[in-house]
């Protein structure tokens, strides 16, 4: 079996602890769904899994075909852009509040049992 080495991070063991601790995962909590880099693509991907958003996207694309054009192209895009923007802002604010709560929980002081 595998053995795990536990080294106290106190006193003269501190250097050895820092070397060994890089090999293991940390125990930080992360409940957020997005990062700054993946927010826009991941949010759009999730929003276009909703049938209503796909329907409005279909209408926008269909309106760009000259034979089928019923309204001005920009007007058909307004409802879709408005809904996508509102939902993206809502998801961003929810994820930011999760980030703040995770940060608070990860910085709490804990008690460790030691003989």
Short mmCIF file of N, CA and C in Angstrom, two decimals:
data_model
loop_
_atom_site.label_atom_id
_atom_site.label_comp_id
_atom_site.label_asym_id
_atom_site.label_seq_id
_atom_site.Cartn_x
_atom_site.Cartn_y
_atom_site.Cartn_z
N UNK A 1 0.80 -1.19 0.00
CA UNK A 1 0.00 0.00 0.00
C UNK A 1 0.85 1.26 0.00
N UNK A 2 0.16 2.35 -0.14
CA UNK A 2 0.86 3.65 -0.13
C UNK A 2 0.96 4.15 1.30
N UNK A 3 2.02 4.84 1.59
CA UNK A 3 2.23 5.44 2.90
C UNK A 3 2.26 6.95 2.74
N UNK A 4 1.70 7.62 3.68
CA UNK A 4 1.71 9.07 3.67
C UNK A 4 2.57 9.55 4.82
N UNK A 5 3.44 10.50 4.54
CA UNK A 5 4.31 11.07 5.56
C UNK A 5 3.66 12.33 6.10
N UNK A 6 3.49 12.41 7.40
CA UNK A 6 2.94 13.60 8.04
C UNK A 6 4.07 14.28 8.79
N UNK A 7 4.33 15.53 8.42
CA UNK A 7 5.42 16.30 9.01
C UNK A 7 4.83 17.56 9.61
N UNK A 8 5.12 17.85 10.86
CA UNK A 8 4.61 19.09 11.44
C UNK A 8 5.26 20.30 10.77
N UNK A 9 4.50 21.36 10.62
CA UNK A 9 5.05 22.56 9.98
C UNK A 9 5.60 23.53 11.02
N UNK A 10 6.14 23.00 12.07
CA UNK A 10 6.67 23.82 13.15
C UNK A 10 8.20 23.72 13.20
N UNK A 11 8.80 24.76 13.69
CA UNK A 11 10.22 24.78 14.02
C UNK A 11 11.14 24.32 12.91
N UNK A 12 12.04 23.39 13.26
CA UNK A 12 13.08 22.96 12.32
C UNK A 12 12.56 22.02 11.24
N UNK A 13 11.30 21.60 11.29
CA UNK A 13 10.70 20.75 10.25
C UNK A 13 10.05 21.57 9.14
N UNK A 14 10.06 22.89 9.26
CA UNK A 14 9.32 23.75 8.33
C UNK A 14 9.79 23.60 6.87
N UNK A 15 11.11 23.52 6.64
CA UNK A 15 11.62 23.39 5.27
C UNK A 15 11.20 22.05 4.67
N UNK A 16 11.29 20.99 5.46
CA UNK A 16 10.90 19.67 4.98
C UNK A 16 9.39 19.62 4.72
N UNK A 17 8.62 20.27 5.56
CA UNK A 17 7.16 20.34 5.38
C UNK A 17 6.81 21.02 4.06
N UNK A 18 7.49 22.12 3.74
CA UNK A 18 7.20 22.86 2.51
C UNK A 18 7.54 22.03 1.28
N UNK A 19 8.60 21.22 1.33
CA UNK A 19 8.96 20.37 0.20
C UNK A 19 7.92 19.27 -0.01
N UNK A 20 7.53 18.61 1.07
CA UNK A 20 6.62 17.47 0.97
C UNK A 20 5.19 17.92 0.69
N UNK A 21 4.77 19.05 1.23
CA UNK A 21 3.38 19.48 1.09
C UNK A 21 3.03 19.86 -0.34
N UNK A 22 4.01 20.13 -1.19
CA UNK A 22 3.73 20.45 -2.59
C UNK A 22 3.24 19.24 -3.36
N UNK A 23 3.50 18.05 -2.84
CA UNK A 23 3.10 16.82 -3.53
C UNK A 23 1.62 16.50 -3.35
N UNK A 24 0.96 17.11 -2.37
CA UNK A 24 -0.42 16.77 -2.05
C UNK A 24 -1.36 17.91 -2.40
N UNK A 25 -2.61 17.57 -2.61
CA UNK A 25 -3.64 18.58 -2.87
C UNK A 25 -3.93 19.34 -1.58
N UNK A 26 -4.36 20.59 -1.73
CA UNK A 26 -4.74 21.34 -0.55
C UNK A 26 -6.20 21.02 -0.21
N UNK A 27 -6.66 21.49 0.89
CA UNK A 27 -8.04 21.20 1.30
C UNK A 27 -8.93 22.44 1.26
N UNK A 28 -8.65 23.33 0.33
CA UNK A 28 -9.46 24.53 0.19
C UNK A 28 -10.79 24.19 -0.47
N UNK A 29 -11.82 24.89 -0.03
CA UNK A 29 -13.16 24.72 -0.58
C UNK A 29 -13.31 25.64 -1.78
N UNK A 30 -13.88 25.08 -2.86
CA UNK A 30 -14.15 25.90 -4.05
C UNK A 30 -15.50 25.49 -4.61
N UNK A 31 -16.49 26.34 -4.42
CA UNK A 31 -17.84 26.05 -4.91
C UNK A 31 -18.19 26.89 -6.13
N UNK A 32 -17.28 27.75 -6.56
CA UNK A 32 -17.57 28.60 -7.70
C UNK A 32 -17.55 27.79 -8.99
N UNK A 33 -18.31 28.25 -9.94
CA UNK A 33 -18.43 27.57 -11.22
C UNK A 33 -17.50 28.18 -12.26
N UNK A 34 -17.23 29.47 -12.14
CA UNK A 34 -16.51 30.20 -13.17
C UNK A 34 -15.20 30.77 -12.64
N UNK A 35 -14.30 31.06 -13.58
CA UNK A 35 -13.13 31.88 -13.32
C UNK A 35 -13.23 33.09 -14.25
N UNK A 36 -12.33 34.03 -14.11
CA UNK A 36 -12.37 35.20 -15.00
C UNK A 36 -12.13 34.80 -16.45
N UNK A 37 -11.31 33.79 -16.67
CA UNK A 37 -10.98 33.39 -18.04
C UNK A 37 -12.09 32.58 -18.71
N UNK A 38 -12.82 31.77 -17.94
CA UNK A 38 -13.81 30.91 -18.58
C UNK A 38 -15.25 31.39 -18.38
N UNK A 39 -15.46 32.55 -17.81
CA UNK A 39 -16.82 32.99 -17.52
C UNK A 39 -17.67 33.12 -18.78
N UNK A 40 -17.22 33.89 -19.75
CA UNK A 40 -18.04 34.16 -20.93
C UNK A 40 -18.30 32.89 -21.75
N UNK A 41 -17.28 32.11 -22.13
CA UNK A 41 -17.60 30.92 -22.93
C UNK A 41 -18.43 29.89 -22.18
N UNK A 42 -18.14 29.67 -20.91
CA UNK A 42 -18.89 28.66 -20.16
C UNK A 42 -20.33 29.12 -19.90
N UNK A 43 -20.50 30.40 -19.62
CA UNK A 43 -21.85 30.92 -19.38
C UNK A 43 -22.69 30.84 -20.65
N UNK A 44 -22.12 31.21 -21.78
CA UNK A 44 -22.86 31.11 -23.04
C UNK A 44 -23.18 29.66 -23.38
N UNK A 45 -22.24 28.76 -23.12
CA UNK A 45 -22.48 27.34 -23.36
C UNK A 45 -23.65 26.84 -22.53
N UNK A 46 -23.69 27.23 -21.26
CA UNK A 46 -24.80 26.80 -20.39
C UNK A 46 -26.12 27.45 -20.80
N UNK A 47 -26.07 28.71 -21.21
CA UNK A 47 -27.32 29.39 -21.58
C UNK A 47 -27.92 28.82 -22.86
N UNK A 48 -27.08 28.39 -23.78
CA UNK A 48 -27.62 27.84 -25.03
C UNK A 48 -28.02 26.38 -24.90
N UNK A 49 -27.95 25.83 -23.71
CA UNK A 49 -28.55 24.53 -23.46
C UNK A 49 -30.03 24.68 -23.11
N UNK A 50 -30.48 25.88 -22.94
CA UNK A 50 -31.90 26.14 -22.69
C UNK A 50 -32.62 26.26 -24.03
N UNK A 51 -33.75 25.60 -24.15
CA UNK A 51 -34.48 25.54 -25.42
C UNK A 51 -34.95 26.92 -25.85
N UNK A 52 -35.38 27.74 -24.93
CA UNK A 52 -35.88 29.08 -25.28
C UNK A 52 -34.78 29.92 -25.92
N UNK A 53 -33.58 29.86 -25.38
CA UNK A 53 -32.48 30.64 -25.95
C UNK A 53 -32.11 30.12 -27.34
N UNK A 54 -32.17 28.81 -27.54
CA UNK A 54 -31.91 28.26 -28.87
C UNK A 54 -32.98 28.70 -29.87
N UNK A 55 -34.21 28.77 -29.41
CA UNK A 55 -35.30 29.23 -30.28
C UNK A 55 -35.06 30.67 -30.73
N UNK A 56 -34.72 31.55 -29.79
CA UNK A 56 -34.47 32.94 -30.16
C UNK A 56 -33.23 33.08 -31.03
N UNK A 57 -32.23 32.24 -30.80
CA UNK A 57 -31.05 32.25 -31.67
C UNK A 57 -31.43 31.80 -33.08
N UNK A 58 -32.29 30.80 -33.17
CA UNK A 58 -32.77 30.35 -34.47
C UNK A 58 -33.50 31.48 -35.20
N UNK A 59 -34.33 32.23 -34.49
CA UNK A 59 -35.03 33.36 -35.11
C UNK A 59 -34.06 34.44 -35.59
N UNK A 60 -33.02 34.69 -34.81
CA UNK A 60 -32.02 35.69 -35.21
C UNK A 60 -31.31 35.24 -36.47
N UNK A 61 -30.88 33.98 -36.50
CA UNK A 61 -30.18 33.46 -37.67
C UNK A 61 -31.10 33.43 -38.88
N UNK A 62 -32.34 33.03 -38.66
CA UNK A 62 -33.31 32.97 -39.76
C UNK A 62 -33.59 34.36 -40.32
N UNK A 63 -33.59 35.36 -39.48
CA UNK A 63 -33.86 36.72 -39.93
C UNK A 63 -32.72 37.29 -40.76
N UNK A 64 -31.53 36.71 -40.69
CA UNK A 64 -30.42 37.17 -41.51
C UNK A 64 -30.50 36.63 -42.94
N UNK A 65 -31.40 35.66 -43.17
CA UNK A 65 -31.62 35.16 -44.53
C UNK A 65 -32.54 36.15 -45.25
N UNK A 66 -32.11 36.71 -46.38
CA UNK A 66 -32.90 37.77 -47.04
C UNK A 66 -34.31 37.34 -47.46
N UNK A 67 -34.52 36.10 -47.83
CA UNK A 67 -35.84 35.66 -48.27
C UNK A 67 -36.85 35.57 -47.13
N UNK A 68 -36.37 35.33 -45.93
CA UNK A 68 -37.25 35.11 -44.78
C UNK A 68 -37.31 36.32 -43.87
N UNK A 69 -36.50 37.31 -44.12
CA UNK A 69 -36.37 38.47 -43.23
C UNK A 69 -37.74 39.11 -42.97
N UNK A 70 -38.13 39.12 -41.68
CA UNK A 70 -39.42 39.69 -41.30
C UNK A 70 -39.26 41.05 -40.63
N UNK A 71 -38.21 41.21 -39.85
CA UNK A 71 -37.96 42.45 -39.12
C UNK A 71 -36.56 42.94 -39.46
N UNK A 72 -36.22 44.06 -38.89
CA UNK A 72 -34.84 44.50 -39.02
C UNK A 72 -33.95 43.54 -38.23
N UNK A 73 -32.77 43.31 -38.74
CA UNK A 73 -31.87 42.32 -38.12
C UNK A 73 -31.53 42.67 -36.68
N UNK A 74 -31.32 43.93 -36.42
CA UNK A 74 -30.92 44.35 -35.08
C UNK A 74 -32.05 44.18 -34.07
N UNK A 75 -33.29 44.38 -34.51
CA UNK A 75 -34.43 44.28 -33.59
C UNK A 75 -34.65 42.85 -33.12
N UNK A 76 -34.43 41.88 -33.99
CA UNK A 76 -34.61 40.49 -33.57
C UNK A 76 -33.50 40.04 -32.62
N UNK A 77 -32.37 40.71 -32.66
CA UNK A 77 -31.27 40.35 -31.76
C UNK A 77 -31.46 40.93 -30.36
N UNK A 78 -32.23 42.00 -30.22
CA UNK A 78 -32.38 42.66 -28.92
C UNK A 78 -32.91 41.75 -27.81
N UNK A 79 -33.99 40.99 -28.02
CA UNK A 79 -34.47 40.15 -26.91
C UNK A 79 -33.44 39.11 -26.48
N UNK A 80 -32.78 38.49 -27.44
CA UNK A 80 -31.78 37.47 -27.11
C UNK A 80 -30.59 38.08 -26.37
N UNK A 81 -30.09 39.19 -26.85
CA UNK A 81 -28.95 39.85 -26.19
C UNK A 81 -29.34 40.33 -24.80
N UNK A 82 -30.54 40.85 -24.65
CA UNK A 82 -30.99 41.32 -23.33
C UNK A 82 -31.09 40.17 -22.35
N UNK A 83 -31.70 39.07 -22.76
CA UNK A 83 -31.85 37.91 -21.87
C UNK A 83 -30.49 37.33 -21.51
N UNK A 84 -29.61 37.17 -22.51
CA UNK A 84 -28.27 36.62 -22.24
C UNK A 84 -27.49 37.51 -21.30
N UNK A 85 -27.60 38.82 -21.47
CA UNK A 85 -26.88 39.76 -20.60
C UNK A 85 -27.40 39.71 -19.17
N UNK A 86 -28.71 39.72 -19.02
CA UNK A 86 -29.30 39.70 -17.67
C UNK A 86 -28.93 38.42 -16.94
N UNK A 87 -29.03 37.29 -17.63
CA UNK A 87 -28.70 36.01 -16.99
C UNK A 87 -27.21 35.94 -16.68
N UNK A 88 -26.36 36.47 -17.57
CA UNK A 88 -24.92 36.46 -17.32
C UNK A 88 -24.57 37.31 -16.10
N UNK A 89 -25.19 38.47 -15.96
CA UNK A 89 -24.94 39.33 -14.79
C UNK A 89 -25.40 38.62 -13.52
N UNK A 90 -26.59 38.00 -13.57
CA UNK A 90 -27.10 37.28 -12.40
C UNK A 90 -26.16 36.13 -12.01
N UNK A 91 -25.73 35.33 -13.01
CA UNK A 91 -24.81 34.23 -12.72
C UNK A 91 -23.47 34.73 -12.19
N UNK A 92 -23.00 35.84 -12.74
CA UNK A 92 -21.73 36.40 -12.27
C UNK A 92 -21.82 36.88 -10.83
N UNK A 93 -22.91 37.53 -10.48
CA UNK A 93 -23.09 38.00 -9.10
C UNK A 93 -23.23 36.83 -8.12
N UNK A 94 -23.96 35.80 -8.52
CA UNK A 94 -24.10 34.61 -7.66
C UNK A 94 -22.75 33.93 -7.46
N UNK A 95 -21.98 33.81 -8.54
CA UNK A 95 -20.68 33.16 -8.44
C UNK A 95 -19.71 33.99 -7.60
N UNK A 96 -19.81 35.32 -7.71
CA UNK A 96 -18.95 36.18 -6.90
C UNK A 96 -19.28 36.04 -5.41
N UNK A 97 -20.56 35.94 -5.09
CA UNK A 97 -20.92 35.76 -3.67
C UNK A 97 -20.43 34.39 -3.17
N UNK A 98 -20.47 33.36 -4.02
CA UNK A 98 -19.90 32.06 -3.64
C UNK A 98 -18.39 32.18 -3.40
N UNK A 99 -17.72 32.95 -4.27
CA UNK A 99 -16.27 33.15 -4.13
C UNK A 99 -15.94 33.82 -2.80
N UNK A 100 -16.72 34.86 -2.45
CA UNK A 100 -16.47 35.55 -1.17
C UNK A 100 -16.71 34.62 0.01
N UNK A 101 -17.75 33.79 -0.05
CA UNK A 101 -18.03 32.84 1.03
C UNK A 101 -16.93 31.78 1.12
N UNK A 102 -16.47 31.28 -0.02
CA UNK A 102 -15.36 30.31 -0.02
C UNK A 102 -14.10 30.92 0.60
N UNK A 103 -13.83 32.16 0.24
CA UNK A 103 -12.64 32.84 0.78
C UNK A 103 -12.76 33.00 2.29
N UNK A 104 -13.95 33.34 2.76
CA UNK A 104 -14.18 33.49 4.19
C UNK A 104 -13.98 32.14 4.91
N UNK A 105 -14.55 31.09 4.36
CA UNK A 105 -14.44 29.76 4.99
C UNK A 105 -13.00 29.26 4.96
N UNK A 106 -12.30 29.47 3.86
CA UNK A 106 -10.92 28.99 3.75
C UNK A 106 -9.96 29.74 4.66
N UNK A 107 -10.32 30.94 5.11
CA UNK A 107 -9.44 31.72 5.99
C UNK A 107 -9.83 31.64 7.46
N UNK A 108 -10.78 30.78 7.80
CA UNK A 108 -11.16 30.61 9.19
C UNK A 108 -10.04 29.91 9.97
N UNK A 109 -9.90 30.29 11.22
CA UNK A 109 -8.95 29.59 12.08
C UNK A 109 -9.55 28.26 12.50
N UNK A 110 -8.73 27.25 12.52
CA UNK A 110 -9.20 25.92 12.92
C UNK A 110 -8.37 25.41 14.08
N UNK A 111 -8.93 24.50 14.81
CA UNK A 111 -8.22 23.87 15.90
C UNK A 111 -7.79 22.48 15.44
N UNK A 112 -6.55 22.14 15.74
CA UNK A 112 -6.02 20.83 15.36
C UNK A 112 -5.74 20.06 16.63
N UNK A 113 -6.21 18.83 16.67
CA UNK A 113 -5.97 17.99 17.84
C UNK A 113 -4.53 17.49 17.81
N UNK A 114 -3.85 17.64 18.90
CA UNK A 114 -2.49 17.16 19.03
C UNK A 114 -2.30 16.64 20.46
N UNK A 115 -1.69 15.51 20.57
CA UNK A 115 -1.44 14.96 21.92
C UNK A 115 -0.42 15.79 22.58
#
